Each structure stands twice: as C-alpha cells, then as structure tokens.
Short mmCIF file of C-alpha atoms in Angstrom, two decimals:
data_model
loop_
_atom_site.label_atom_id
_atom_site.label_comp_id
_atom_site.label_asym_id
_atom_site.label_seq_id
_atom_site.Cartn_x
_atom_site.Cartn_y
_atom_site.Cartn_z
CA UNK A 4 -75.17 23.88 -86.91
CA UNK A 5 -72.74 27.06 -86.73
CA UNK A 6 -72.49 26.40 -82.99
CA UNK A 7 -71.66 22.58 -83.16
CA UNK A 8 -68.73 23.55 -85.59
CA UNK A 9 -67.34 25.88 -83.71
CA UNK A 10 -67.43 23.89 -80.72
CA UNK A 11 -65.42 20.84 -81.93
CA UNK A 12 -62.24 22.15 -82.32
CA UNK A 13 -62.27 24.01 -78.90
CA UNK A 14 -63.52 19.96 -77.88
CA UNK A 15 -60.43 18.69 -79.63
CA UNK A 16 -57.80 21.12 -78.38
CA UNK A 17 -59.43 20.40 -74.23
CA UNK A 18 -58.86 16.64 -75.18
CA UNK A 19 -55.17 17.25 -76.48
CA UNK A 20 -53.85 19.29 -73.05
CA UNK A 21 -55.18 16.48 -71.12
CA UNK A 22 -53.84 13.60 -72.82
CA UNK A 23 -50.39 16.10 -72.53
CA UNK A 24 -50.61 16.45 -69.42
CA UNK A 25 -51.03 12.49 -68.76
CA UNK A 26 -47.84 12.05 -70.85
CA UNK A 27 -46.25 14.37 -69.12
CA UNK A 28 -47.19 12.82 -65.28
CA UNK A 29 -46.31 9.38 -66.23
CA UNK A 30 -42.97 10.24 -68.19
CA UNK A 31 -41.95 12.00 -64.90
CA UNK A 32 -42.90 8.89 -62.53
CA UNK A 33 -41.22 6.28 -64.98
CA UNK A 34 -38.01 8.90 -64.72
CA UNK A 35 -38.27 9.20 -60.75
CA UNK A 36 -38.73 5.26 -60.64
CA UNK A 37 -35.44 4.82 -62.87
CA UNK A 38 -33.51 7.62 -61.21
CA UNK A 39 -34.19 5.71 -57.84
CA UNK A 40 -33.14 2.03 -59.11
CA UNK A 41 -30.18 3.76 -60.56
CA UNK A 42 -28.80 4.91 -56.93
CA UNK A 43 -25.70 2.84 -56.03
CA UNK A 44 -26.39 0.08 -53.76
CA UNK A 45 -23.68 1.59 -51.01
CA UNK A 46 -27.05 4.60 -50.51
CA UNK A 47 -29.89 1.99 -49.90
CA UNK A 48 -30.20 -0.50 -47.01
CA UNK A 49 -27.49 0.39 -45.14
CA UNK A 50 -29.16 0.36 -41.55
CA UNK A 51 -30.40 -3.05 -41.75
CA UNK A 52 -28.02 -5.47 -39.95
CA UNK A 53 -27.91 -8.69 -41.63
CA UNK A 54 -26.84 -12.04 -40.10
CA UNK A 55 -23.46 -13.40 -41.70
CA UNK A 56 -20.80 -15.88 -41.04
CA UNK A 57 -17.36 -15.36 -41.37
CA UNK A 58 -14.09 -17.81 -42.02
CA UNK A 59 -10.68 -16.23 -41.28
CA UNK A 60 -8.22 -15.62 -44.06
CA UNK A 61 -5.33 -17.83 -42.88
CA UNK A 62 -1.93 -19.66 -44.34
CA UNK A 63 -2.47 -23.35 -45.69
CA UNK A 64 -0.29 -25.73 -47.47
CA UNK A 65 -1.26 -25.04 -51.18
CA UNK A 66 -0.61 -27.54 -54.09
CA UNK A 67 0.81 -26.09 -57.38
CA UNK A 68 -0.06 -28.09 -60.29
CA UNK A 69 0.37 -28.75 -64.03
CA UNK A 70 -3.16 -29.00 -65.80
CA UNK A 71 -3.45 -30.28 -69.29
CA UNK A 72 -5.40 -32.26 -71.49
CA UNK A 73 -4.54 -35.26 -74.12
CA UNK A 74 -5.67 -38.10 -75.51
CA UNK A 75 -5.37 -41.36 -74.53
CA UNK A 76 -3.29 -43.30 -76.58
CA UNK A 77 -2.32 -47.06 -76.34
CA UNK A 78 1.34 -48.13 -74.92
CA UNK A 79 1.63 -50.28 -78.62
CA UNK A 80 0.17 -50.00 -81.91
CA UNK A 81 1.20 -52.18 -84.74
CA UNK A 82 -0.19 -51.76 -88.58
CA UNK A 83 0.39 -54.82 -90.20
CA UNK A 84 1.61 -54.07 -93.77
CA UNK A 85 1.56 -56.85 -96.71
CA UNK A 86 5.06 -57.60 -97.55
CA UNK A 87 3.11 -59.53 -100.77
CA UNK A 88 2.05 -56.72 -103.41
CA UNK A 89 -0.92 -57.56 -105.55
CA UNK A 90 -1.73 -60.89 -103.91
CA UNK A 91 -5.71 -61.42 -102.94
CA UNK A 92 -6.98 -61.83 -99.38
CA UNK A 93 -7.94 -65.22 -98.58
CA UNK A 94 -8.89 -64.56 -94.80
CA UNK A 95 -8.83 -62.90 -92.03
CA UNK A 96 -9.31 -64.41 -88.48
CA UNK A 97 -10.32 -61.71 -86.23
CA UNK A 98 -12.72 -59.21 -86.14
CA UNK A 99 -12.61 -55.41 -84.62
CA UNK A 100 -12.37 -55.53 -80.70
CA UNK A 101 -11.48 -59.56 -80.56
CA UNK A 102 -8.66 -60.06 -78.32
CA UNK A 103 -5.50 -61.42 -80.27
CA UNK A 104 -2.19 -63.19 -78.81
CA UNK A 105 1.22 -62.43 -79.80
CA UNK A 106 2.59 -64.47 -82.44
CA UNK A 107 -1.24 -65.75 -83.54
CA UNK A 108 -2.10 -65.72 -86.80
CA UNK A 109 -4.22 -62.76 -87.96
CA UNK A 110 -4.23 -62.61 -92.28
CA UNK A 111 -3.89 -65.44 -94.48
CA UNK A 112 -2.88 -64.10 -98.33
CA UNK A 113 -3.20 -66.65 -101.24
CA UNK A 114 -0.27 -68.72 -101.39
CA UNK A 115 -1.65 -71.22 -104.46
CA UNK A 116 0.82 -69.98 -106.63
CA UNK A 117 3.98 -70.00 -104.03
CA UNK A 118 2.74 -72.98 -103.17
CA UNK A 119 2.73 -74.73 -106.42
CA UNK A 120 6.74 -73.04 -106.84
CA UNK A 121 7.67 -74.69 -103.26
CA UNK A 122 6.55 -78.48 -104.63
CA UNK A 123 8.54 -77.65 -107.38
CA UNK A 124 11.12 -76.71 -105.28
CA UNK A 125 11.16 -79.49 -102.87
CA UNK A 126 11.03 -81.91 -106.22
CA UNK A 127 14.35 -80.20 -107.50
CA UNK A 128 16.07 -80.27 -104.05
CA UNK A 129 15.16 -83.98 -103.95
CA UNK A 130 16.46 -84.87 -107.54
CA UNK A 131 19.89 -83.31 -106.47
CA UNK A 132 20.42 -84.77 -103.40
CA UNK A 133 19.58 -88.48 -105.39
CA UNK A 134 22.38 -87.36 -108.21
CA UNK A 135 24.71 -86.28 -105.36
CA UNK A 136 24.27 -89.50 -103.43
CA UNK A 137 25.06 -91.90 -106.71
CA UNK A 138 28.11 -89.83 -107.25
CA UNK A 139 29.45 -89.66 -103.88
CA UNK A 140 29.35 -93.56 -104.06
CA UNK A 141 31.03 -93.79 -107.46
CA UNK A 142 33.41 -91.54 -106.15
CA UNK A 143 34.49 -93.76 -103.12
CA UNK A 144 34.08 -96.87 -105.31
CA UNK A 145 36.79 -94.95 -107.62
CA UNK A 146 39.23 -93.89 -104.98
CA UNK A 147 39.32 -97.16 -103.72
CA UNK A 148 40.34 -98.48 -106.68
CA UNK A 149 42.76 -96.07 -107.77
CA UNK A 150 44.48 -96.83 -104.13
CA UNK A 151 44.93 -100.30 -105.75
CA UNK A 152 46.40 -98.77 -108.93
CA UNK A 153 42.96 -100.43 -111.06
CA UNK A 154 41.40 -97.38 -112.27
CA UNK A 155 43.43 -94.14 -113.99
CA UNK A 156 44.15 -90.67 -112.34
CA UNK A 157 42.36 -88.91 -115.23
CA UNK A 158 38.90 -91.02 -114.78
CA UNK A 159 39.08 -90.44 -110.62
CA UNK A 160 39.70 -86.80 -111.13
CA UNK A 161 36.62 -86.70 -113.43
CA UNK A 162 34.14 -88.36 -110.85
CA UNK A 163 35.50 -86.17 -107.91
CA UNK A 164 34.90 -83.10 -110.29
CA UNK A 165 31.19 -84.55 -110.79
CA UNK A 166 30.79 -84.93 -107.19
CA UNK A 167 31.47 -81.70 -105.99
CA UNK A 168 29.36 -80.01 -108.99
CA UNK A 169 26.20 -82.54 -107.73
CA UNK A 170 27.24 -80.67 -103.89
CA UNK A 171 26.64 -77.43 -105.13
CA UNK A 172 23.55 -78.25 -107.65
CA UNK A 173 22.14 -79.39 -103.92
CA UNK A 174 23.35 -76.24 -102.06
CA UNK A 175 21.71 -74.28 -105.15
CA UNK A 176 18.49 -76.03 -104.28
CA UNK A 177 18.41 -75.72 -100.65
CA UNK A 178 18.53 -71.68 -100.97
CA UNK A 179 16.28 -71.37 -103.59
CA UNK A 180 13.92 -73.69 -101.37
CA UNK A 181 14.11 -71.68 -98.26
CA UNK A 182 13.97 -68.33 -100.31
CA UNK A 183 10.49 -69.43 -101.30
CA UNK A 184 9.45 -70.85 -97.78
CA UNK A 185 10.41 -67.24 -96.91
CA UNK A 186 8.19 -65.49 -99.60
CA UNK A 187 5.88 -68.06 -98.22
CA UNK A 188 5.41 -66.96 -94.92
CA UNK A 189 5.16 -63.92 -95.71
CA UNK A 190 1.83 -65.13 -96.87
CA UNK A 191 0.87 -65.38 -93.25
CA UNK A 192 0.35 -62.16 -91.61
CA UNK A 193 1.08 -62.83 -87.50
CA UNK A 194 0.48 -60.33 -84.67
CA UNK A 195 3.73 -59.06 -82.84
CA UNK A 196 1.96 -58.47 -79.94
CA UNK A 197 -0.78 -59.20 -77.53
CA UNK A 198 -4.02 -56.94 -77.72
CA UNK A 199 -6.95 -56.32 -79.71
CA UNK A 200 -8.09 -55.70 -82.97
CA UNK A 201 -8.53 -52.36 -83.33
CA UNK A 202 -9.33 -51.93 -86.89
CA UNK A 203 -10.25 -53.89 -89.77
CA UNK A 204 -9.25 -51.96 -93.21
CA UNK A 205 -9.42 -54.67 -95.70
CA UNK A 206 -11.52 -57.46 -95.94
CA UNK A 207 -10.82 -61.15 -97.87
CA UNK A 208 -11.03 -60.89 -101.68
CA UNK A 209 -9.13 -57.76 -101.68
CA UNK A 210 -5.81 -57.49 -103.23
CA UNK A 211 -3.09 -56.38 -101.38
CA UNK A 212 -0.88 -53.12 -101.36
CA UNK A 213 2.23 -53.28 -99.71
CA UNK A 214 1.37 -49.04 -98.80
CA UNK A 215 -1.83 -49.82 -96.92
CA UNK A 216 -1.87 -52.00 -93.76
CA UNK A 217 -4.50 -54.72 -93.42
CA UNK A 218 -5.22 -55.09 -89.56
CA UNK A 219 -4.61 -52.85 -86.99
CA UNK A 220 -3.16 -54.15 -83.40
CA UNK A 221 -3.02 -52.33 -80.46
CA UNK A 222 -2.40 -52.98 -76.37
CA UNK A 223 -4.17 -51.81 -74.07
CA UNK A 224 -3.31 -53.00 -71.08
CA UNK A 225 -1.45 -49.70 -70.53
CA UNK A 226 -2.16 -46.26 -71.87
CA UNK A 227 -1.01 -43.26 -72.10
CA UNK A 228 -1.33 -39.49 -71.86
CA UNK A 229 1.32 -37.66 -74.00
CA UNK A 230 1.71 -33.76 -72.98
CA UNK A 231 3.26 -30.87 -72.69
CA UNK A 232 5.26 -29.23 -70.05
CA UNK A 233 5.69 -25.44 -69.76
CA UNK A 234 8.86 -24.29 -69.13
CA UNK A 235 8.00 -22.71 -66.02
CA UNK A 236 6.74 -26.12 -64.74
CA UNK A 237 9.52 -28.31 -66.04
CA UNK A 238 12.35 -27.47 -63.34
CA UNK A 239 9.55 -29.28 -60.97
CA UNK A 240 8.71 -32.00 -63.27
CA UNK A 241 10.34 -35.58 -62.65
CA UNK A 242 9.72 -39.13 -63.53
CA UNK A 243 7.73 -41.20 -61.52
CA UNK A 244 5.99 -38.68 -60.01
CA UNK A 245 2.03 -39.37 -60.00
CA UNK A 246 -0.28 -37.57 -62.02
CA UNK A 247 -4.99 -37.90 -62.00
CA UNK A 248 -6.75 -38.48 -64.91
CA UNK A 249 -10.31 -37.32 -65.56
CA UNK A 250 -11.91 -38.84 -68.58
CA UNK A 251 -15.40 -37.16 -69.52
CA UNK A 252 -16.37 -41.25 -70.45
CA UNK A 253 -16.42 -41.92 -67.04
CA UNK A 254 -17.06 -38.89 -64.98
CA UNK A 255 -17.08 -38.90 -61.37
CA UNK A 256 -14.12 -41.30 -61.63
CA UNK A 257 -10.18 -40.40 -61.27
CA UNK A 258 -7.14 -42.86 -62.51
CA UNK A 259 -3.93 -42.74 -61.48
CA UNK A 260 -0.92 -42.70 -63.44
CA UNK A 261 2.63 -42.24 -63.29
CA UNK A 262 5.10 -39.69 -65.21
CA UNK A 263 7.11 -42.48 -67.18
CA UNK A 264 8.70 -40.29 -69.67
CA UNK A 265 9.78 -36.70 -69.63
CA UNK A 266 12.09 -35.22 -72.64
CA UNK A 267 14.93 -33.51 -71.38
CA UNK A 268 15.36 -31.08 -73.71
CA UNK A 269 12.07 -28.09 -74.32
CA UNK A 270 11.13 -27.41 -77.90
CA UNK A 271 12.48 -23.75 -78.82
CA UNK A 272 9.52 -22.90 -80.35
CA UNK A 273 6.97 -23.48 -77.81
CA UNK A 274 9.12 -24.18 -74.78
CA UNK A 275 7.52 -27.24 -73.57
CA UNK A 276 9.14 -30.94 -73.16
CA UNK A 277 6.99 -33.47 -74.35
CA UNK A 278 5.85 -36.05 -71.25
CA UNK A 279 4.12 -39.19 -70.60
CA UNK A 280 1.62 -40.26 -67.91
CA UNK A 281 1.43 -44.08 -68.03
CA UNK A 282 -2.31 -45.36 -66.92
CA UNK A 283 -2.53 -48.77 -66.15
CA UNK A 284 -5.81 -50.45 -67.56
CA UNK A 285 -6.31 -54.11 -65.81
CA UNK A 286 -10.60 -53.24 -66.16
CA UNK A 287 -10.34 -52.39 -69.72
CA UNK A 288 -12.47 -49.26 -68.69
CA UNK A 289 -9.99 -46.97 -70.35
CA UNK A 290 -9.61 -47.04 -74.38
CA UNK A 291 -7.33 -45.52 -76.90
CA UNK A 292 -8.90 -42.04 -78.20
CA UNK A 293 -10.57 -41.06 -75.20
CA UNK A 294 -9.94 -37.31 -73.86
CA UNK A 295 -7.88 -36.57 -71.04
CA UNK A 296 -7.79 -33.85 -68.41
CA UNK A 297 -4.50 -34.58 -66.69
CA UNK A 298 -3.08 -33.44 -62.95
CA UNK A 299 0.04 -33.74 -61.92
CA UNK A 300 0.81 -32.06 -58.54
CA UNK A 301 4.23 -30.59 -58.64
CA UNK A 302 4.92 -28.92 -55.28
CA UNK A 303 3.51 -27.48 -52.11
CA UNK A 304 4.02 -24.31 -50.43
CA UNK A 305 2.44 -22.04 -48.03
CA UNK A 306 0.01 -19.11 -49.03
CA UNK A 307 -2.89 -16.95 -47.59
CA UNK A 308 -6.29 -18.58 -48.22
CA UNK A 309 -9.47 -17.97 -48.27
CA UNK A 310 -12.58 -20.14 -47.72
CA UNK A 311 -13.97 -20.44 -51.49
CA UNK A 312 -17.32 -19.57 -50.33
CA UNK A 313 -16.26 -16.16 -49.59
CA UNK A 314 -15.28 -15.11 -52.93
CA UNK A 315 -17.88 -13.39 -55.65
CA UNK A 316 -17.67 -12.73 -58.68
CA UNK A 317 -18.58 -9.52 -60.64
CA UNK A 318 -21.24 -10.12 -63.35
CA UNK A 319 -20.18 -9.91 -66.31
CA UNK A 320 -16.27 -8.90 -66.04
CA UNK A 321 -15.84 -11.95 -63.57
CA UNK A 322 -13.73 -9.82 -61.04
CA UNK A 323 -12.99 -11.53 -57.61
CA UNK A 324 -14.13 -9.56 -54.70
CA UNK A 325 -14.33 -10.58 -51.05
CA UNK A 326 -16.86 -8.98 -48.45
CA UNK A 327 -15.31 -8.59 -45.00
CA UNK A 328 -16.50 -7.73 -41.46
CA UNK A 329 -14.52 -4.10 -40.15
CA UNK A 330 -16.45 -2.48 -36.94
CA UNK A 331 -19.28 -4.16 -37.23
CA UNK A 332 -20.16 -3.29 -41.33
CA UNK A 333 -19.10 -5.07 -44.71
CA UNK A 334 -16.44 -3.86 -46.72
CA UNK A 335 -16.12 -4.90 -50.08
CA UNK A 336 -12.15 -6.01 -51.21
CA UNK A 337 -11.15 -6.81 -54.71
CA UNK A 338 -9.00 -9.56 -54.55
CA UNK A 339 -6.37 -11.29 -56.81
CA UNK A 340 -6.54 -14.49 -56.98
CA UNK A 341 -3.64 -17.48 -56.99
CA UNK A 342 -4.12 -21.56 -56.94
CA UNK A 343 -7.51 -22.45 -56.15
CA UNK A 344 -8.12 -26.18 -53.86
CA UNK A 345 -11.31 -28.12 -53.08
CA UNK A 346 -12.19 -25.85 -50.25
CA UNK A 347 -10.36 -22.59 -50.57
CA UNK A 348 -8.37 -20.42 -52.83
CA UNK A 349 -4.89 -18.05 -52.85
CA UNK A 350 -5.15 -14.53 -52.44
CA UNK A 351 -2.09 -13.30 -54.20
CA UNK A 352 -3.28 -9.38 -53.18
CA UNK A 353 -6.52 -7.92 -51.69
CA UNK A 354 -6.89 -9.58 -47.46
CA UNK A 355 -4.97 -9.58 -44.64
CA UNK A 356 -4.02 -12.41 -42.35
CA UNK A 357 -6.60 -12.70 -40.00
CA UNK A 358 -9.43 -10.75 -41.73
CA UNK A 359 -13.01 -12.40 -41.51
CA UNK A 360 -13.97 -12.98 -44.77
CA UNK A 361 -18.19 -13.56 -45.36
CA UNK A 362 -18.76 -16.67 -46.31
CA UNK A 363 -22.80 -16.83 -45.75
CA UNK A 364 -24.92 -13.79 -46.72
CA UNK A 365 -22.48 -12.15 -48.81
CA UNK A 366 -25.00 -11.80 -51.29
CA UNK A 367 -27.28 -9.74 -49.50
CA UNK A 368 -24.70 -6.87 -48.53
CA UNK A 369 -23.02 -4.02 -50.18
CA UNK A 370 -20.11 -2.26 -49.19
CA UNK A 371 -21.12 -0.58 -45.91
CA UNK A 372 -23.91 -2.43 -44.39
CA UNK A 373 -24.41 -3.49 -40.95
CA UNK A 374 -24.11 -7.10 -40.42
CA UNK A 375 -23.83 -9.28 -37.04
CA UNK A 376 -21.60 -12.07 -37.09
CA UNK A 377 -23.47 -15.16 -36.12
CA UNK A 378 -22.65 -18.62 -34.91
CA UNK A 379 -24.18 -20.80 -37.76
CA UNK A 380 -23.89 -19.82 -40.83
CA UNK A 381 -27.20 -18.04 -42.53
CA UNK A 382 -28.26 -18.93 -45.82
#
C-alpha cells in the first residue's frame, strides 16, 4: 500500500514531461511550417521557368467618354386636371397602357345639371331672337310710313328704341349660351396628345378636384435620358453628337440616341449643364422609368496601352500591377491606370513603349522568376 502511494505521483510527474515535451515538438513544427509560408514569394520558385505570352505595350487611338446614369423619361407627359370642381365622374374610356389619340376623348364628368342650364339657355336665346324679329318688322312697317308722313316721329322713335333693346336682349343670350357650352365642354376631358395611358388615379363615381389630375398621358414614341455634364467634359460636349444606352431591362442590348439638348450655362453649385439624350422607341421596348447607363464618346486621342489581360490586381487594395519579361525573368510594375476599352487599357505611368507585358501565366509568377516566352499563349 505505502509503495503504490508513493509511486503515483512519481507516475504522474513522468506523464506530465512527456505530454510537455509533445507540446513543445509540435508548437515548434506548426511555427517552422508558418515561418516558411510566411517567406515572400520573390525567395521560393524562382528557378522554375514558366511558359508565358507576352503583348507589347504600344500607342492606340483611345476614346474618352462621359459615363452616367438616368432614367428614362418620356418626350411628353400630360396630367389632365378637372377644370369642373366637385362634379362626379361619369366615365372614363381608357384603361392603364391602352393606346390613346390626340384630341380623343378620355373623361366624361356629369354634365346633367349644365345640361339642363344649356336647354334653358337655348329656350331664352330663341324667345329673343322671335321678339327681335316682330320688332324689326314693326320697325320697317313704321319707317315706311313715317316716309309717307302717316305715322308720328315720337311713335317711330319708340319702335326703333324697342328694336335695338330686342338686339341686345339677343346678343345677351348668345354669350350667356356659349359661356355655358364652354363650362360644358369642359365636362369632356380630351387628350392633347397621342400616347398611352399611363395612369389611372380616379375612377367613375368620384368627385372631382380641380388639384388632383384624373388620367395620366404620356408619349412614348421618344424618350429620353436627362443628365449631367461635368465641367471638365462640357467644352467637348455638343448637340447631335451620339450617345449608347444600356438598360438593365434588356441586357445584352445597346440603343442609340442622340444629344438633343445641352444647357449652355453649368450650375454653380455642382458645375454640371443639364443634357438630353433623345432615344427613339418605334418597338416600344423602351418605357418611361427604366434605368439608364448612358455613353457618350467625346473624343479620341492617342495613349500607351496595354492588352487588358496583362493587368492584375492586388487583393484586397485593388492596385494595378503589370508583370513584364526583362532578360529572360518577370518583373513586377505597378501601374497607373487611364481610360480602359474592350480590349486594352491606358497606362498613364508604370511601362514603357515597347515593353512585353504577360498576358498568359501571369498568375503563376512573382517578381523574379524565370519564364520563356512562348508562341501560343499558356493558360
């Protein structure tokens, strides 16, 4: 028993060193392992040659262009407006997205009441013109007698006097009947243009407010793309100059439009000039509301390029760099970049005319390694 006790702890302490000393061993091999992935790529793998192809950095016609977004917004929008307050919504004719023509009839208001007025109207206009015509007749019958010296001054001056009152009893009537048959129509809402219903806002049984419009009207057979020019842009701006259009409801497709419109003054607080790019729409495929990304090339000039493939990108930070070939090894360049095209890019700063810039198998070098330039390129 004595012995068993006194050799447990001894057991314990022998068990303790070892699991130390495994600690220990793989603490230093995780360390080594980290200490090795932590070199910098220029000290590992610099003696194999790896297969690249090149492009040459070169001058190329480069496009400078304004890029901007906007909405598309139709050429003509009408809101028609009551000119009736407080008068109910008998009908209206067209629904949202029906195509209307200009000058059709779109909202009918009720007209019982102005209606009722106009017969009344009409019925007063027609009474006067009956009194004017009976004393227009006794007025000739008059004069003719007074010529023959039958009938006294005093009683022809009195008929003449009736006459002319009866004239303007019927001139009375006439503008109070077409004052009406204007209030009338505007009981009759009609479109000023040709397009579509765009929106509905009120629908029949309503009763009208001369602040809120009933029907909405726009055209769409032309749109357009309102937007701002930078100042630095607007000495190169002009009208008709063409612009692209890129609509994400119909990607993969490009429209082209034409600078219609193009302030000539710039806002002092921003220091843009408002523009316009007109699209024309004859497929309908374009619609009011949709967003916009807008091109309009401005000029061309020459600049050193570089094939696009060539450049890479820094994770994280984003920084352009270029690999290219010096003596037979790859030599890393940070680059600044300028206007980037479909196939290559500026270099504002960072290559040389002439300089072979890696465009295949840049990702598998590091500043310093061996590489052979090959024919095709390697992927």
């Amino acid at each position: 028993m004595d012995d068993r006790s006194a050799h447990g702890p001894m057991r314990r302490n022998t068990q303790l060193v070892v699991l130390g000393i495994a600690v220990a061993f793989l603490m230093l091999s995780a360390f080594n392992v980290v200490r090795w992935r932590s070199r910098p790529p220029e000290t590992r793998d610099l003696d194999l040659v790896v297969p690249v192809a090149v492009r040459s950095v070169k001058l190329a016609a480069v496009e400078e262009s304004l890029k901007t977004t906007g909405d598309l917004v139709p050429m003509r929008d009408v809101y028609l407006y009551p000119a009736v307050p407080g008068k109910r919504i008998q009908q209206v004719f067209f629904e949202r997205g029906q195509p209307v023509s200009q000058g059709a009839l779109v909202v009918q208001l009720d007209d019982a009441e102005v209606v009722a007025r106009l017969r009344q109207a009409k019925a007063g206009l027609q009474a006067a013109r009956i009194q004017m015509a009976l004393l227009e007749k006794d007025k000739k019958r008059l004069e003719s007698l007074y010529r023959e010296k039958a009938v006294a001054k005093q009683r022809l001056d009195h008929i003449q006097a009736e006459a002319q009152a009866a004239r303007a009893r019927v001139e009375e009537a006439q503008a109070a009947l077409k004052a009406l048959e204007e209030i009338h129509a505007d009981f009759f809402l009609r479109s000023p243009i040709s397009g579509i219903v765009a929106e509905r806002y009120l629908d029949p049984g309503n009763l009208t407010d001369t602040r809120k419009p009933i029907v909405r009207i726009t055209d769409e057979t032309v749109l357009k793309v309102v937007f701002h020019v930078p100042e630095k842009d607007f000495g190169y701006m002009r009208t008709g100059m063409k612009g692209l259009c890129r609509l994400d409801a119909h990607p993969g497709r490009t429209f082209e439009g034409t600078v219609e419109v193009l302030s000539p003054v710039l806002d002092p607080r921003t220091r843009t000039a408002l523009a316009e790019l007109h699209l024309p729409n004859p497929d309908m495929a374009l619609r009011s509301g949709m967003f916009a990304h807008v091109t309009v090339p401005l000029r061309t000039r020459e600049a050193l390029v570089v094939d696009r493939d060539a450049v890479v990108r820094l994770p994280g930070t984003g920084q352009p760099y270029v690999f290219v070939v010096e003596e037979g090894k790859a030599r890393l360049r940070n680059v600044r970049l300028g206007i980037e095209q479909e196939t290559f890019v500026e270099v504002v700063e960072g290559l040389d005319l002439k300089d072979q810039a890696i465009v295949r198998g840049q990702n598998r070098v590091v500043d310093g390694s061996r590489v052979e330039v090959v024919d095709t390129e390697a992927s």
